[in-house]
PDB file of C-alpha atoms in Angstrom:
ATOM      1  CA  MET I  72     -18.601-123.074 -23.422  1.00 90.00           C
ATOM      2  CA  HIS I  73     -17.547-125.667 -20.843  1.00 97.00           C
ATOM      3  CA  THR I  74     -18.191-129.179 -21.880  1.00 98.00           C
ATOM      4  CA  PHE I  75     -16.762-132.541 -21.950  1.00 98.00           C
ATOM      5  CA  THR I  76     -16.147-135.982 -23.282  1.00 98.00           C
ATOM      6  CA  VAL I  77     -16.453-139.042 -20.568  1.00 98.00           C
ATOM      7  CA  ASP I  78     -15.749-143.161 -21.838  1.00 98.00           C
ATOM      8  CA  ALA I  79     -16.397-145.560 -19.257  1.00 98.00           C
ATOM      9  CA  PRO I  80     -16.490-149.095 -19.275  1.00 98.00           C
ATOM     10  CA  ASP I  81     -19.973-149.186 -16.601  1.00 97.00           C
ATOM     11  CA  VAL I  82     -22.588-146.995 -15.223  1.00 98.00           C
ATOM     12  CA  SER I  83     -21.134-146.317 -12.188  1.00 97.00           C
ATOM     13  CA  SER I  84     -17.839-145.287 -13.314  1.00 96.00           C
ATOM     14  CA  ALA I  85     -19.438-143.192 -16.008  1.00 98.00           C
ATOM     15  CA  TRP I  86     -21.373-141.372 -13.221  1.00 98.00           C
ATOM     16  CA  LEU I  87     -18.627-140.617 -11.358  1.00 97.00           C
ATOM     17  CA  ARG I  88     -16.512-139.590 -13.994  1.00 97.00           C
ATOM     18  CA  ALA I  89     -19.158-137.267 -15.270  1.00 98.00           C
ATOM     19  CA  CYS I  90     -19.754-135.673 -11.908  1.00 98.00           C
ATOM     20  CA  GLY I  91     -16.442-135.026 -11.112  1.00 97.00           C
ATOM     21  CA  ARG I  92     -15.818-133.217 -14.404  1.00 97.00           C
ATOM     22  CA  LEU I  93     -18.963-130.953 -14.246  1.00 98.00           C
ATOM     23  CA  ALA I  94     -18.026-129.942 -10.333  1.00 97.00           C
ATOM     24  CA  GLU I  95     -14.458-128.432 -12.123  1.00 96.00           C
ATOM     25  CA  PHE I  96     -17.219-125.875 -14.041  1.00 97.00           C
ATOM     26  CA  PRO I  97     -18.445-122.718 -12.970  1.00 95.00           C
ATOM     27  CA  GLY I  98     -22.063-123.293 -11.683  1.00 95.00           C
ATOM     28  CA  ALA I  99     -21.291-126.870 -11.834  1.00 97.00           C
ATOM     29  CA  LYS I 100     -23.174-126.846 -15.398  1.00 97.00           C
ATOM     30  CA  GLY I 101     -21.888-128.182 -18.395  1.00 98.00           C
ATOM     31  CA  TYR I 102     -23.094-127.851 -22.609  1.00 98.00           C
ATOM     32  CA  HIS I 103     -23.153-130.721 -24.875  1.00 97.00           C
ATOM     33  CA  THR I 104     -21.877-132.928 -22.713  1.00 98.00           C
ATOM     34  CA  VAL I 105     -21.084-136.671 -23.923  1.00 98.00           C
ATOM     35  CA  VAL I 106     -21.087-139.797 -21.461  1.00 98.00           C
ATOM     36  CA  ARG I 107     -20.084-143.173 -23.624  1.00 98.00           C
ATOM     37  CA  ILE I 108     -20.273-146.362 -21.785  1.00 98.00           C
ATOM     38  CA  SER I 109     -19.475-149.415 -23.281  1.00 98.00           C
ATOM     39  CA  ASP I 110     -21.611-151.785 -21.085  1.00 98.00           C
ATOM     40  CA  PRO I 111     -24.650-149.913 -19.758  1.00 98.00           C
ATOM     41  CA  ARG I 112     -25.789-153.136 -18.234  1.00 97.00           C
ATOM     42  CA  HIS I 113     -23.079-153.382 -15.442  1.00 97.00           C
ATOM     43  CA  GLU I 114     -22.745-151.549 -12.572  1.00 96.00           C
ATOM     44  CA  HIS I 115     -20.633-151.215  -8.940  1.00 95.00           C
ATOM     45  CA  PRO I 116     -23.486-152.724  -6.484  1.00 95.00           C
ATOM     46  CA  ASP I 117     -21.900-151.046  -3.587  1.00 94.00           C
ATOM     47  CA  MET I 118     -21.651-147.707  -4.824  1.00 95.00           C
ATOM     48  CA  ARG I 119     -25.211-147.837  -6.054  1.00 96.00           C
ATOM     49  CA  ALA I 120     -26.306-148.702  -2.427  1.00 96.00           C
ATOM     50  CA  GLU I 121     -25.002-146.026  -1.145  1.00 96.00           C
ATOM     51  CA  LEU I 122     -25.740-143.790  -3.693  1.00 97.00           C
ATOM     52  CA  GLU I 123     -29.555-145.111  -3.116  1.00 97.00           C
ATOM     53  CA  ARG I 124     -28.848-144.203   0.950  1.00 96.00           C
ATOM     54  CA  LEU I 125     -27.851-140.644  -0.167  1.00 97.00           C
ATOM     55  CA  ARG I 126     -30.540-139.742  -2.673  1.00 96.00           C
ATOM     56  CA  ILE I 127     -33.285-141.411   0.221  1.00 95.00           C
ATOM     57  CA  ALA I 128     -31.748-139.048   2.780  1.00 96.00           C
ATOM     58  CA  LYS I 129     -32.648-136.103   0.395  1.00 95.00           C
ATOM     59  CA  ASP I 130     -35.906-137.509  -0.354  1.00 94.00           C
ATOM     60  CA  LYS I 131     -35.356-138.452  -4.009  1.00 93.00           C
ATOM     61  CA  TYR I 132     -37.355-141.071  -5.384  1.00 88.00           C
ATOM     62  CA  PRO I 133     -35.826-144.535  -5.184  1.00 92.00           C
ATOM     63  CA  MET I 134     -33.761-145.680  -8.354  1.00 95.00           C
ATOM     64  CA  GLU I 135     -36.056-148.254  -9.827  1.00 94.00           C
ATOM     65  CA  ALA I 136     -38.792-145.621  -9.751  1.00 92.00           C
ATOM     66  CA  VAL I 137     -36.449-143.536 -12.066  1.00 92.00           C
ATOM     67  CA  ILE I 138     -35.750-146.813 -13.954  1.00 95.00           C
ATOM     68  CA  ASN I 139     -39.225-147.547 -14.519  1.00 92.00           C
ATOM     69  CA  THR I 140     -40.412-144.412 -16.137  1.00 89.00           C
ATOM     70  CA  LEU I 141     -38.166-145.298 -18.879  1.00 94.00           C
ATOM     71  CA  PHE I 142     -38.138-149.250 -18.976  1.00 96.00           C
ATOM     72  CA  PRO I 143     -40.576-151.338 -16.748  1.00 96.00           C
ATOM     73  CA  ALA I 144     -37.846-154.078 -16.312  1.00 96.00           C
ATOM     74  CA  ALA I 145     -39.817-156.055 -14.002  1.00 96.00           C
ATOM     75  CA  LEU I 146     -42.767-156.254 -16.028  1.00 97.00           C
ATOM     76  CA  ALA I 147     -40.502-156.782 -19.245  1.00 98.00           C
ATOM     77  CA  ALA I 148     -39.247-159.725 -17.441  1.00 97.00           C
ATOM     78  CA  SER I 149     -42.684-161.664 -17.172  1.00 98.00           C
ATOM     79  CA  SER I 150     -43.774-160.832 -20.557  1.00 98.00           C
ATOM     80  CA  LYS I 151     -43.346-163.610 -23.314  1.00 97.00           C
ATOM     81  CA  ASP I 152     -42.520-160.828 -25.993  1.00 97.00           C
ATOM     82  CA  HIS I 153     -42.519-157.101 -26.531  1.00 97.00           C
ATOM     83  CA  ALA I 154     -46.272-157.303 -27.981  1.00 96.00           C
ATOM     84  CA  GLU I 155     -47.244-158.510 -24.656  1.00 98.00           C
ATOM     85  CA  LEU I 156     -45.125-156.008 -22.729  1.00 98.00           C
ATOM     86  CA  ALA I 157     -46.820-153.190 -24.554  1.00 96.00           C
ATOM     87  CA  ARG I 158     -50.468-154.803 -23.954  1.00 96.00           C
ATOM     88  CA  ARG I 159     -49.880-154.949 -20.514  1.00 96.00           C
ATOM     89  CA  TYR I 160     -48.257-151.546 -19.795  1.00 95.00           C
ATOM     90  CA  LEU I 161     -50.912-149.598 -21.876  1.00 93.00           C
ATOM     91  CA  ALA I 162     -53.743-151.495 -20.134  1.00 94.00           C
ATOM     92  CA  MET I 163     -52.554-150.209 -16.303  1.00 92.00           C
ATOM     93  CA  TYR I 164     -51.021-146.449 -18.031  1.00 86.00           C
ATOM     94  CA  GLU I 165     -53.796-144.333 -17.047  1.00 84.00           C
ATOM     95  CA  ARG I 166     -53.719-145.651 -13.269  1.00 85.00           C
ATOM     96  CA  LEU I 167     -49.410-145.443 -13.369  1.00 81.00           C
ATOM     97  CA  ARG I 168     -50.389-141.495 -14.655  1.00 74.00           C
ATOM     98  CA  LYS I 169     -52.701-140.789 -11.665  1.00 74.00           C
ATOM     99  CA  ALA I 170     -50.832-142.170  -9.122  1.00 70.00           C
ATOM    100  CA  ASP I 171     -47.984-140.288  -9.617  1.00 69.00           C
ATOM    101  CA  ARG I 172     -47.891-136.372 -10.253  1.00 65.00           C
ATOM    102  CA  ARG I 173     -44.640-136.765 -11.905  1.00 67.00           C
ATOM    103  CA  ASN I 174     -46.308-138.780 -14.617  1.00 65.00           C
ATOM    104  CA  VAL I 175     -49.390-136.578 -15.408  1.00 60.00           C
ATOM    105  CA  HIS I 176     -48.059-136.036 -18.658  1.00 65.00           C
ATOM    106  CA  GLY I 177     -47.298-139.765 -19.361  1.00 76.00           C
ATOM    107  CA  THR I 178     -43.854-141.553 -18.932  1.00 86.00           C
ATOM    108  CA  TYR I 179     -40.906-142.160 -21.515  1.00 89.00           C
ATOM    109  CA  PHE I 180     -41.728-145.975 -22.121  1.00 93.00           C
ATOM    110  CA  GLY I 181     -45.423-144.915 -22.427  1.00 90.00           C
ATOM    111  CA  ARG I 182     -44.536-142.239 -24.983  1.00 86.00           C
ATOM    112  CA  LEU I 183     -42.430-145.587 -26.857  1.00 90.00           C
ATOM    113  CA  VAL I 184     -44.832-148.004 -26.843  1.00 90.00           C
ATOM    114  CA  GLY I 185     -48.270-145.800 -27.071  1.00 86.00           C
ATOM    115  CA  HIS I 186     -47.613-142.479 -28.573  1.00 77.00           C
ATOM    116  CA  PRO I 187     -50.637-140.298 -29.228  1.00 72.00           C
ATOM    117  CA  GLY I 188     -50.208-140.550 -32.899  1.00 61.00           C
ATOM    118  CA  ARG I 189     -50.258-137.621 -35.338  1.00 57.00           C
ATOM    119  CA  ASP I 190     -52.292-134.722 -33.825  1.00 55.00           C
ATOM    120  CA  GLY I 191     -53.492-136.976 -31.073  1.00 53.00           C
ATOM    121  CA  ASN I 192     -56.730-138.187 -33.397  1.00 56.00           C
ATOM    122  CA  THR I 193     -55.223-141.826 -33.907  1.00 64.00           C
ATOM    123  CA  ALA I 194     -54.959-145.368 -32.014  1.00 72.00           C
ATOM    124  CA  PRO I 195     -51.568-145.018 -30.209  1.00 78.00           C
ATOM    125  CA  VAL I 196     -48.727-146.227 -31.930  1.00 82.00           C
ATOM    126  CA  ASP I 197     -46.125-148.466 -30.308  1.00 88.00           C
ATOM    127  CA  GLN I 198     -42.800-147.137 -31.689  1.00 87.00           C
ATOM    128  CA  LEU I 199     -40.955-149.396 -30.105  1.00 90.00           C
ATOM    129  CA  GLY I 200     -42.410-152.146 -31.661  1.00 91.00           C
ATOM    130  CA  VAL I 201     -41.923-150.877 -35.123  1.00 87.00           C
ATOM    131  CA  LEU I 202     -38.266-150.499 -34.321  1.00 88.00           C
ATOM    132  CA  ILE I 203     -37.801-153.790 -33.029  1.00 91.00           C
ATOM    133  CA  ALA I 204     -39.745-155.190 -36.218  1.00 88.00           C
ATOM    134  CA  ARG I 205     -37.418-153.010 -38.343  1.00 86.00           C
ATOM    135  CA  LEU I 206     -34.298-154.148 -36.870  1.00 88.00           C
ATOM    136  CA  ARG I 207     -35.628-157.719 -37.144  1.00 88.00           C
ATOM    137  CA  GLN I 208     -35.984-157.478 -40.788  1.00 84.00           C
ATOM    138  CA  LEU I 209     -32.894-155.664 -41.606  1.00 80.00           C
ATOM    139  CA  SER I 210     -30.411-157.184 -39.659  1.00 73.00           C
ATOM    140  CA  ARG I 211     -28.994-158.924 -42.224  1.00 68.00           C
ATOM    141  CA  SER I 212     -27.813-156.045 -44.431  1.00 60.00           C
ATOM    142  CA  SER I 213     -25.145-153.662 -44.235  1.00 55.00           C
ATOM    143  CA  ARG I 214     -26.925-150.969 -45.807  1.00 56.00           C
ATOM    144  CA  TRP I 215     -29.569-150.381 -42.948  1.00 51.00           C
ATOM    145  CA  ASN I 216     -27.307-149.411 -39.826  1.00 49.00           C
ATOM    146  CA  ALA I 217     -28.784-145.816 -38.568  1.00 48.00           C
ATOM    147  CA  VAL I 218     -32.490-145.670 -39.387  1.00 49.00           C
ATOM    148  CA  TYR I 219     -33.932-146.880 -36.040  1.00 48.00           C
ATOM    149  CA  GLU I 220     -35.233-143.740 -34.063  1.00 53.00           C
ATOM    150  CA  ALA I 221     -37.423-142.342 -31.139  1.00 53.00           C
ATOM    151  CA  GLY I 222     -37.312-138.979 -31.619  1.00 45.00           C
ATOM    152  CA  THR I 223     -39.307-135.584 -31.342  1.00 33.00           C
ATOM    153  CA  VAL I 224     -41.433-134.990 -34.381  1.00 33.00           C
ATOM    154  CA  HIS I 225     -44.828-136.497 -35.282  1.00 37.00           C
ATOM    155  CA  VAL I 226     -45.107-140.032 -35.495  1.00 41.00           C
ATOM    156  CA  GLU I 227     -46.501-141.583 -38.643  1.00 43.00           C
ATOM    157  CA  ASP I 228     -49.750-143.687 -37.969  1.00 35.00           C
ATOM    158  CA  GLY I 229     -48.639-146.994 -39.015  1.00 42.00           C
ATOM    159  CA  PRO I 230     -45.353-148.227 -39.831  1.00 44.00           C
ATOM    160  CA  PRO I 231     -43.746-147.273 -43.403  1.00 42.00           C
ATOM    161  CA  PRO I 232     -41.848-149.823 -45.382  1.00 41.00           C
ATOM    162  CA  VAL I 233     -38.921-151.367 -44.289  1.00 41.00           C
ATOM    163  CA  GLU I 234     -37.123-149.915 -47.839  1.00 36.00           C
ATOM    164  CA  GLU I 235     -37.705-146.434 -46.733  1.00 35.00           C
ATOM    165  CA  VAL I 236     -35.983-144.218 -44.178  1.00 32.00           C
ATOM    166  CA  PRO I 237     -38.537-143.650 -41.262  1.00 36.00           C
ATOM    167  CA  ALA I 238     -39.367-140.659 -39.972  1.00 29.00           C
ATOM    168  CA  ASP I 239     -38.512-139.838 -36.498  1.00 38.00           C
ATOM    169  CA  LEU I 240     -40.921-141.665 -33.681  1.00 41.00           C
ATOM    170  CA  PRO I 241     -41.300-138.933 -31.014  1.00 47.00           C
ATOM    171  CA  ILE I 242     -41.433-139.052 -27.429  1.00 51.00           C
ATOM    172  CA  ARG I 243     -42.288-135.304 -27.266  1.00 45.00           C
ATOM    173  CA  ASP I 244     -45.847-134.871 -28.097  1.00 46.00           C
ATOM    174  CA  LEU I 245     -45.808-131.821 -30.217  1.00 41.00           C
ATOM    175  CA  GLY I 246     -49.596-131.121 -29.803  1.00 44.00           C
ATOM    176  CA  GLY I 247     -49.895-131.831 -26.214  1.00 47.00           C
ATOM    177  CA  ASP I 248     -46.613-130.939 -24.303  1.00 43.00           C
ATOM    178  CA  THR I 249     -47.022-127.282 -24.294  1.00 39.00           C
ATOM    179  CA  GLN I 250     -45.151-127.287 -20.572  1.00 43.00           C
ATOM    180  CA  MET I 251     -41.623-125.833 -20.853  1.00 41.00           C
ATOM    181  CA  LEU I 252     -39.944-127.256 -17.896  1.00 41.00           C
ATOM    182  CA  ASP I 253     -39.739-130.917 -16.558  1.00 49.00           C
ATOM    183  CA  PHE I 254     -41.025-133.816 -18.696  1.00 46.00           C
ATOM    184  CA  PRO I 255     -40.013-134.666 -21.364  1.00 64.00           C
ATOM    185  CA  CYS I 256     -36.656-134.153 -21.088  1.00 83.00           C
ATOM    186  CA  LEU I 257     -35.153-137.051 -22.792  1.00 89.00           C
ATOM    187  CA  SER I 258     -35.776-135.590 -26.788  1.00 83.00           C
ATOM    188  CA  HIS I 259     -34.607-138.529 -28.532  1.00 82.00           C
ATOM    189  CA  VAL I 260     -33.470-141.745 -28.681  1.00 89.00           C
ATOM    190  CA  SER I 261     -31.447-143.640 -31.297  1.00 89.00           C
ATOM    191  CA  PHE I 262     -30.487-147.097 -32.213  1.00 90.00           C
ATOM    192  CA  GLN I 263     -27.701-148.369 -34.576  1.00 89.00           C
ATOM    193  CA  LEU I 264     -26.867-151.791 -35.868  1.00 89.00           C
ATOM    194  CA  GLU I 265     -23.565-152.976 -36.309  1.00 87.00           C
ATOM    195  CA  SER I 266     -24.004-154.991 -38.894  1.00 80.00           C
ATOM    196  CA  GLY I 267     -22.035-158.395 -39.481  1.00 82.00           C
ATOM    197  CA  ALA I 268     -21.465-158.372 -35.561  1.00 89.00           C
ATOM    198  CA  GLY I 269     -25.582-158.682 -34.562  1.00 91.00           C
ATOM    199  CA  ILE I 270     -24.755-155.652 -32.303  1.00 94.00           C
ATOM    200  CA  VAL I 271     -27.249-152.538 -31.768  1.00 93.00           C
ATOM    201  CA  HIS I 272     -26.175-149.628 -29.992  1.00 94.00           C
ATOM    202  CA  THR I 273     -28.030-146.585 -28.548  1.00 94.00           C
ATOM    203  CA  VAL I 274     -27.549-143.086 -28.412  1.00 93.00           C
ATOM    204  CA  ALA I 275     -29.963-140.896 -25.979  1.00 93.00           C
ATOM    205  CA  TYR I 276     -30.387-137.134 -26.226  1.00 92.00           C
ATOM    206  CA  TYR I 277     -31.685-135.215 -23.184  1.00 93.00           C
ATOM    207  CA  ARG I 278     -32.083-131.568 -23.384  1.00 89.00           C
ATOM    208  CA  SER I 279     -31.472-131.252 -19.395  1.00 91.00           C
ATOM    209  CA  HIS I 280     -30.061-133.780 -17.355  1.00 95.00           C
ATOM    210  CA  TYR I 281     -29.775-133.493 -13.570  1.00 96.00           C
ATOM    211  CA  MET I 282     -26.735-135.847 -12.131  1.00 97.00           C
ATOM    212  CA  PHE I 283     -27.558-136.919  -9.109  1.00 97.00           C
ATOM    213  CA  ASP I 284     -31.552-136.438  -9.539  1.00 95.00           C
ATOM    214  CA  ARG I 285     -31.814-138.740 -12.415  1.00 94.00           C
ATOM    215  CA  ALA I 286     -28.883-139.584 -14.507  1.00 97.00           C
ATOM    216  CA  TYR I 287     -27.755-142.510 -12.841  1.00 98.00           C
ATOM    217  CA  GLY I 288     -31.371-144.281 -13.347  1.00 97.00           C
ATOM    218  CA  ASN I 289     -31.522-142.794 -16.483  1.00 96.00           C
ATOM    219  CA  TYR I 290     -28.228-144.619 -17.612  1.00 98.00           C
ATOM    220  CA  LEU I 291     -29.298-148.015 -16.272  1.00 98.00           C
ATOM    221  CA  ALA I 292     -32.798-147.770 -17.858  1.00 97.00           C
ATOM    222  CA  LEU I 293     -31.378-147.023 -21.301  1.00 97.00           C
ATOM    223  CA  GLY I 294     -29.004-150.130 -20.939  1.00 98.00           C
ATOM    224  CA  LYS I 295     -31.699-152.201 -19.965  1.00 98.00           C
ATOM    225  CA  LEU I 296     -33.980-150.711 -22.831  1.00 96.00           C
ATOM    226  CA  ASN I 297     -30.865-151.291 -25.158  1.00 96.00           C
ATOM    227  CA  ALA I 298     -30.991-154.976 -23.921  1.00 98.00           C
ATOM    228  CA  TRP I 299     -34.837-155.160 -24.532  1.00 97.00           C
ATOM    229  CA  VAL I 300     -34.497-154.274 -27.818  1.00 95.00           C
ATOM    230  CA  ALA I 301     -31.600-156.348 -29.103  1.00 95.00           C
ATOM    231  CA  GLU I 302     -33.367-159.253 -27.313  1.00 97.00           C
ATOM    232  CA  GLN I 303     -36.422-158.978 -28.992  1.00 96.00           C
ATOM    233  CA  ALA I 304     -34.797-158.489 -32.530  1.00 94.00           C
ATOM    234  CA  GLY I 305     -32.720-161.197 -32.280  1.00 95.00           C
ATOM    235  CA  LEU I 306     -29.413-159.244 -31.710  1.00 94.00           C
ATOM    236  CA  ARG I 307     -26.793-158.498 -29.068  1.00 96.00           C
ATOM    237  CA  PRO I 308     -26.834-155.553 -26.525  1.00 97.00           C
ATOM    238  CA  GLY I 309     -23.896-152.810 -27.236  1.00 97.00           C
ATOM    239  CA  SER I 310     -22.729-149.254 -25.915  1.00 98.00           C
ATOM    240  CA  LEU I 311     -24.719-146.629 -24.618  1.00 98.00           C
ATOM    241  CA  MET I 312     -24.330-142.691 -25.575  1.00 97.00           C
ATOM    242  CA  VAL I 313     -25.929-139.852 -23.635  1.00 97.00           C
ATOM    243  CA  VAL I 314     -25.792-136.318 -25.032  1.00 96.00           C
ATOM    244  CA  ALA I 315     -27.207-133.659 -22.606  1.00 96.00           C
ATOM    245  CA  GLY I 316     -27.803-130.354 -24.049  1.00 95.00           C
ATOM    246  CA  VAL I 317     -27.746-129.157 -20.490  1.00 95.00           C
ATOM    247  CA  ALA I 318     -25.517-130.976 -17.553  1.00 97.00           C
ATOM    248  CA  ARG I 319     -26.326-130.079 -14.074  1.00 97.00           C
ATOM    249  CA  LEU I 320     -24.357-131.421 -11.094  1.00 98.00           C
ATOM    250  CA  ASP I 321     -27.227-131.169  -8.369  1.00 96.00           C
ATOM    251  CA  CYS I 322     -25.458-132.501  -5.064  1.00 96.00           C
ATOM    252  CA  THR I 323     -22.259-131.934  -2.855  1.00 95.00           C
ATOM    253  CA  GLN I 324     -18.755-132.712  -3.281  1.00 95.00           C
ATOM    254  CA  GLU I 325     -19.269-134.474   0.570  1.00 96.00           C
ATOM    255  CA  ILE I 326     -22.120-136.354  -1.612  1.00 96.00           C
ATOM    256  CA  LEU I 327     -19.559-137.294  -4.502  1.00 96.00           C
ATOM    257  CA  ALA I 328     -16.704-138.034  -2.220  1.00 95.00           C
ATOM    258  CA  ARG I 329     -18.765-140.816  -0.253  1.00 95.00           C
ATOM    259  CA  VAL I 330     -20.150-142.333  -3.506  1.00 96.00           C
ATOM    260  CA  ASN I 331     -16.572-142.327  -4.769  1.00 93.00           C
ATOM    261  CA  ARG I 332     -15.198-143.966  -1.498  1.00 93.00           C
ATOM    262  CA  ALA I 333     -17.791-146.779  -1.640  1.00 92.00           C
ATOM    263  CA  GLN I 334     -16.901-147.488  -5.471  1.00 89.00           C
ATOM    264  CA  GLN I 335     -12.946-147.594  -3.956  1.00 88.00           C
ATOM    265  CA  GLN I 336     -13.863-149.907  -1.348  1.00 84.00           C
ATOM    266  CA  GLU I 337     -15.673-152.384  -3.450  1.00 78.00           C
ATOM    267  CA  ASP I 338     -12.778-152.284  -6.145  1.00 74.00           C
ATOM    268  CA  LEU I 339     -10.396-153.067  -3.440  1.00 66.00           C
ATOM    269  CA  PHE I 340     -11.965-155.950  -2.449  1.00 66.00           C
ATOM    270  CA  ALA I 341     -13.108-157.398  -5.620  1.00 65.00           C
ATOM    271  CA  PRO I 342     -11.672-160.678  -6.717  1.00 64.00           C
ATOM    272  CA  GLN I 343      -8.710-160.499  -8.918  1.00 58.00           C
ATOM    273  CA  GLY I 344      -8.752-162.155 -12.102  1.00 54.00           C
TER     274      GLY I 344
END
């Protein structure tokens, strides 16, 4: 089995290193790949700009469109708290689903703040709100470090007592997601509290990850989601780890070379500390 583990300080470096490893594999495909990013809120602007130009030339969606599917950063910036963000997003959710054929089954953020609930017979469940409240309540205890999940099985209809280890909070709707391809490729998001330090880290699992089409935007979105959860829970944002069941390099070596040159050029002229 062809696999790899990448450790990098920022999104841009992580993406390039992961793509470089995939390029070495037969079929440019790897299994159970791991990408760890120390600061998923940091990237190289020049490299991002070059990647954006190449994506548009290949008729890909703008990076912000990819990011907004998982975390609507602009809407969050103009919301006073998570409750307002969730309320505003759900008010426009149906319009978002109808405006873009990719969103016909919903969006990742829509599932996080408005999951259909058990069997689709209950009011939408704000999983992220439950998670933030749990982090806020348990952050002073060293006992509860890894009980903050957004996963793949049926959501409970209401928040469980904070003393109990909660059930997974789903992205996939087991009753409604009958399609085998496309949404949702993101299966699971988990948050880990580094007690004592007041830091929350994030792990995401993708059943399938296309590096050129989605991965860079997904890394950025997950970093923004981590920062939002941390801010709302009164904590500090931490690192990101992304695991892919299958990762695919869906671009040419020439594209990778151009993006790599953009990052090297940026590093060359970066201020020396």
